[in-house]
PDB file of C-alpha atoms and ligand atoms in Angstrom:
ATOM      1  CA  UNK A  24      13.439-112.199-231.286  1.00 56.00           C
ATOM      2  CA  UNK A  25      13.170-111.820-227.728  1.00 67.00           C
ATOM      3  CA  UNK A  26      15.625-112.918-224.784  1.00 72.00           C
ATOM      4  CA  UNK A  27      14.877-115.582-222.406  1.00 81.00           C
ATOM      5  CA  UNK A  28      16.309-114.728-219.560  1.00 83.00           C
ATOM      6  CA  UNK A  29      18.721-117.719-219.462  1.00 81.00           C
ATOM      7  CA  UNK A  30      20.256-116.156-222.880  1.00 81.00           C
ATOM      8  CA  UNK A  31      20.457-112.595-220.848  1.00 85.00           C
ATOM      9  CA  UNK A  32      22.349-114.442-218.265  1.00 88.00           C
ATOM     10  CA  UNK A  33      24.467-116.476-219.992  1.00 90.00           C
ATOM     11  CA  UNK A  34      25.328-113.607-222.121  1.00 93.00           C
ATOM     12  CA  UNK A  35      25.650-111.203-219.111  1.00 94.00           C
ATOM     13  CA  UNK A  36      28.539-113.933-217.777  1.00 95.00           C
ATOM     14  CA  UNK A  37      30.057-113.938-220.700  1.00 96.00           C
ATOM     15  CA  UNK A  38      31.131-110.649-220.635  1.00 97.00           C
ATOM     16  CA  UNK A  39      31.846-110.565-217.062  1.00 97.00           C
ATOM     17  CA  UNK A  40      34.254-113.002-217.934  1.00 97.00           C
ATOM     18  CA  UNK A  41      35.372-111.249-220.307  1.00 97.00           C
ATOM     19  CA  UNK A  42      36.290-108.218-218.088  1.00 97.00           C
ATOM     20  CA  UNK A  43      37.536-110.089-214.953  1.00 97.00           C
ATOM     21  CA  UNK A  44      40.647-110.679-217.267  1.00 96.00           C
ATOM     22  CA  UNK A  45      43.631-108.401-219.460  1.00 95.00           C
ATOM     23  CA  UNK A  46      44.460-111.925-220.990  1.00 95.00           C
ATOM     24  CA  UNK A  47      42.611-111.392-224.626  1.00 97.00           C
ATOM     25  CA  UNK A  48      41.001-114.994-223.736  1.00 96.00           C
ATOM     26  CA  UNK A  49      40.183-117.548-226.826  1.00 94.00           C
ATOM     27  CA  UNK A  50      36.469-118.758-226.932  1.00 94.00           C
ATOM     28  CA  UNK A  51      37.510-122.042-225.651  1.00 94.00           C
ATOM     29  CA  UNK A  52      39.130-120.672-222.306  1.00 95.00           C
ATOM     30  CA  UNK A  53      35.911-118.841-221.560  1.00 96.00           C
ATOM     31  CA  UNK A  54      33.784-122.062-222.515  1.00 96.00           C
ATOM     32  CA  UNK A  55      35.777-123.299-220.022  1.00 96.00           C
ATOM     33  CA  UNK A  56      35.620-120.421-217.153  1.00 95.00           C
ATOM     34  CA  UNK A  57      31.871-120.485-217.531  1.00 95.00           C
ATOM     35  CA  UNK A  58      31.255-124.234-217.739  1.00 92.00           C
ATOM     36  CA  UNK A  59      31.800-124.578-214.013  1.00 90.00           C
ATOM     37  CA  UNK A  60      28.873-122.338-212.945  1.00 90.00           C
ATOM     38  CA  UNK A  61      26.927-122.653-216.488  1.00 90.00           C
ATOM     39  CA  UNK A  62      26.892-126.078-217.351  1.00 91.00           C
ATOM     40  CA  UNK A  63      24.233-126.447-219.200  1.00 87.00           C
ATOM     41  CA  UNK A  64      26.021-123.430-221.877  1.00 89.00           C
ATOM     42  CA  UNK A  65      27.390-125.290-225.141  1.00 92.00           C
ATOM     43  CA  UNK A  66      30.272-124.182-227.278  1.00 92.00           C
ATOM     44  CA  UNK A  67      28.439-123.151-229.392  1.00 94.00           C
ATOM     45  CA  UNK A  68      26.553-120.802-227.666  1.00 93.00           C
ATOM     46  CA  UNK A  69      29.787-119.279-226.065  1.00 95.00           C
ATOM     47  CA  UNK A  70      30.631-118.605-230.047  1.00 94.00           C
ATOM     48  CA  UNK A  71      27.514-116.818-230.727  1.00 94.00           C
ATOM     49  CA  UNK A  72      27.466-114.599-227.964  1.00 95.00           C
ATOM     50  CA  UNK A  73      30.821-113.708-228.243  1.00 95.00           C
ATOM     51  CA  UNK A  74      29.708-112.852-232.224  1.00 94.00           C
ATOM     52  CA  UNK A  75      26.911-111.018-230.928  1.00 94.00           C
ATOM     53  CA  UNK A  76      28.894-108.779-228.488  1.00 96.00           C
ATOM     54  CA  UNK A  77      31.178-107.730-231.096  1.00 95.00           C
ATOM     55  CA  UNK A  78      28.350-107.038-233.317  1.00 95.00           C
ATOM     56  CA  UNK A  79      27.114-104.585-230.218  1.00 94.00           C
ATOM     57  CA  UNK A  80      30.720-103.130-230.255  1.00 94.00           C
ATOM     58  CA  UNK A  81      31.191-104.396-226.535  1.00 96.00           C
ATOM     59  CA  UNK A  82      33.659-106.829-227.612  1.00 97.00           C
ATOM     60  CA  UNK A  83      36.022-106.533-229.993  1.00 94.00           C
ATOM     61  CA  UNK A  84      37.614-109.491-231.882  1.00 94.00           C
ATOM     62  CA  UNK A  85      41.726-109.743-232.527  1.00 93.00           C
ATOM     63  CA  UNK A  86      42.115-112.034-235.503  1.00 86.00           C
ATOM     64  CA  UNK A  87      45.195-112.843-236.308  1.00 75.00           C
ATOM     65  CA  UNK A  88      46.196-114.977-239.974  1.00 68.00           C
ATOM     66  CA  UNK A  89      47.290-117.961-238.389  1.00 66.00           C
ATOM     67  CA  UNK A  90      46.395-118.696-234.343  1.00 70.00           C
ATOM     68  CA  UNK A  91      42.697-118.666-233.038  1.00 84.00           C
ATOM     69  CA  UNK A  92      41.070-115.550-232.447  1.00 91.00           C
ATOM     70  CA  UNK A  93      40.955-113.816-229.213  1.00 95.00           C
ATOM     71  CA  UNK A  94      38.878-111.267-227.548  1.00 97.00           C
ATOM     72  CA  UNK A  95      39.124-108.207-225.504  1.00 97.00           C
ATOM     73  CA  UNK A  96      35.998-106.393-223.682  1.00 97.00           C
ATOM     74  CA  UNK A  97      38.878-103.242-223.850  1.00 96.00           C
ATOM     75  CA  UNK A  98      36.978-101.520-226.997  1.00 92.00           C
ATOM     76  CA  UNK A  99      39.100 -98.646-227.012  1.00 89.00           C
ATOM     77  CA  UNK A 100      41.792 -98.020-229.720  1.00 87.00           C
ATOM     78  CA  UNK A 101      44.845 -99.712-228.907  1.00 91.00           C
ATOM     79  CA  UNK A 102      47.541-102.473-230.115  1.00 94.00           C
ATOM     80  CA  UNK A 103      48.339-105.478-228.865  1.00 95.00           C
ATOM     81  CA  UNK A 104      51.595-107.435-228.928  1.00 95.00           C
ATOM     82  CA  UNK A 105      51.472-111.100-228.937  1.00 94.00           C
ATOM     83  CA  UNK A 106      54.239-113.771-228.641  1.00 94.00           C
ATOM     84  CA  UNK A 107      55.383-116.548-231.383  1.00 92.00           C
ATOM     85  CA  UNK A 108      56.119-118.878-229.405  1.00 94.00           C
ATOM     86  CA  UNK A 109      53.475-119.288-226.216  1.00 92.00           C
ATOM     87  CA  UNK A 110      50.323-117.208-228.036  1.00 90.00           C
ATOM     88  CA  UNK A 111      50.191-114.729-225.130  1.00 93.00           C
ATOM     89  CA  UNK A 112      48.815-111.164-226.065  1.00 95.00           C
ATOM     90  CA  UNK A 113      49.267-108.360-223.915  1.00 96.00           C
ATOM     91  CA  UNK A 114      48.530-104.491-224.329  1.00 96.00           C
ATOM     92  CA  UNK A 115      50.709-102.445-226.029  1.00 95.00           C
ATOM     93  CA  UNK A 116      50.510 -98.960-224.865  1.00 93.00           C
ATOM     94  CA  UNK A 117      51.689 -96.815-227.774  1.00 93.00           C
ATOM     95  CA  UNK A 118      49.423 -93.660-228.515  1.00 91.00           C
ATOM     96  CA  UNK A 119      47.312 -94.630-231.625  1.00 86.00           C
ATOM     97  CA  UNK A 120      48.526 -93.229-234.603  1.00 86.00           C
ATOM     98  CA  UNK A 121      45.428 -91.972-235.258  1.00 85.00           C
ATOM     99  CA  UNK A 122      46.863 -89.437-238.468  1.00 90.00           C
ATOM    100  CA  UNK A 123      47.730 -92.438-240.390  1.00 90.00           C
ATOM    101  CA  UNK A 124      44.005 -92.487-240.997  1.00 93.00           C
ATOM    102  CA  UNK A 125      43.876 -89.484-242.794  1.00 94.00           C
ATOM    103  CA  UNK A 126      46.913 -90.158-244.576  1.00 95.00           C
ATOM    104  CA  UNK A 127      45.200 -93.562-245.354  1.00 96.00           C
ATOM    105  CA  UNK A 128      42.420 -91.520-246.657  1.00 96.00           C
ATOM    106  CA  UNK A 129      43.864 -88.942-249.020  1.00 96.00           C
ATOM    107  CA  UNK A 130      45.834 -92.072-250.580  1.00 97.00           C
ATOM    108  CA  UNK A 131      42.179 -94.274-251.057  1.00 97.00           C
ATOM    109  CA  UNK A 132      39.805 -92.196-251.046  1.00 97.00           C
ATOM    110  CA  UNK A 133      37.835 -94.288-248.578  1.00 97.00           C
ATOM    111  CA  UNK A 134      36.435 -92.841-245.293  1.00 95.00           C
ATOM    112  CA  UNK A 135      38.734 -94.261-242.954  1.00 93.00           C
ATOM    113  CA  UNK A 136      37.331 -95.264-239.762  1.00 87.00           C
ATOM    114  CA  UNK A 137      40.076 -97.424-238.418  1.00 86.00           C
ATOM    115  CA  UNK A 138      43.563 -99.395-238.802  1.00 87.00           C
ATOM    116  CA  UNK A 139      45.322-102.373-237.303  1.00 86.00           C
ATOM    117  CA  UNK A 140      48.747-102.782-236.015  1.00 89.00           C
ATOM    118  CA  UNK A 141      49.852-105.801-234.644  1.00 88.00           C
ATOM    119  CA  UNK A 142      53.540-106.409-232.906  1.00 94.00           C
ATOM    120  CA  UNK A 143      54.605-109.628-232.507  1.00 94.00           C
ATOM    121  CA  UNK A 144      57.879-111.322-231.258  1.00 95.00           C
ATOM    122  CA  UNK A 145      59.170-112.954-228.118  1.00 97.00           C
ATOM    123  CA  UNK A 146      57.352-112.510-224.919  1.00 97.00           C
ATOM    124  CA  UNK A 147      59.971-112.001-221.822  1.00 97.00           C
ATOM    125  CA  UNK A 148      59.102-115.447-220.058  1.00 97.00           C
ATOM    126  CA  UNK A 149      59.588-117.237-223.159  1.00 97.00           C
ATOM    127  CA  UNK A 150      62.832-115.739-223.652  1.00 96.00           C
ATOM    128  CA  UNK A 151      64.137-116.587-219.990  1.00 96.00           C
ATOM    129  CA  UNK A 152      62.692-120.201-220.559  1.00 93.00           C
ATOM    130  CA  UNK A 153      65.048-119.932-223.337  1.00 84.00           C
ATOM    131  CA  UNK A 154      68.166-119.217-221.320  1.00 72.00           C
ATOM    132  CA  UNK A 155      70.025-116.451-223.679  1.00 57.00           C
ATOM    133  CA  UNK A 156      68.453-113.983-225.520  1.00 49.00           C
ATOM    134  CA  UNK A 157      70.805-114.828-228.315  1.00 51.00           C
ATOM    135  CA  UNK A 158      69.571-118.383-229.869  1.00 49.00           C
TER     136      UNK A 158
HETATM  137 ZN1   ZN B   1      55.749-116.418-224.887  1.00 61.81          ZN
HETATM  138 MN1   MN B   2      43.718-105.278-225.395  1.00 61.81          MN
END
């Protein structure tokens, strides 16, 4: 199925988005970043371009259990910590611990081909909103 070229560009924006920012965005903050110069782009087409980058592996996707998912156009290994309270996710800049994968692999018997870690806790501007670090 071919590409218009409004898909192209849509999709091209999208990303550009994407890597303007370290913020690991939802899909409804970049609806909402794009809507101003693509107004005609639905929801739902910011979902399924966002599927389709990760699909292309120039996206990847950081689901977590409970909040909404969040993207990063960083497709590198590396973790991410985010905070309980506000939803923020930064970069965590620990070297990947990339021999727990063969450890994971002697243990399964699976071909490993990656692992996730993911931090969480209080971000420091939620903790100085909260006075102490105590309560
Ligand atoms: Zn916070
Ligand atoms: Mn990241």
């Amino acid at each position: 199925m071919a590409l218009t070229h409004r898909q192209t560009k849509q999709r091209r924006a999208l990303l550009d988005l994407l890597r303007s920012t370290k913020s690991h965005p939802t899909a409804a903050w970049l609806y909402d970043g794009l809507r101003k110069n693509h107004p005609e782009m639905s929801q739902g087409t910011v979902y399924r371009n966002l599927s389709v980058l990760a699909e292309q592996g120039l996206v990847q996707v950081l689901r977590s259990g409970s909040a909404q998912d969040r993207f990063d156009a960083d497709t590198s290994l590396h973790y991410h910590v985010a905070c309980t309270r506000c939803g923020r996710v930064d970069d965590l800049p620990l070297p990947p611990e990339t021999e727990r994968n063969k450890a994971a692999e002697a243990l399964s018997g699976y071909r490993i081909t990656g692992h996730r870690i993911d931090y969480y806790g209080i971000c420091p501007e939620c903790l100085s909103a909260s006075g102490s670090s105590g309560s």
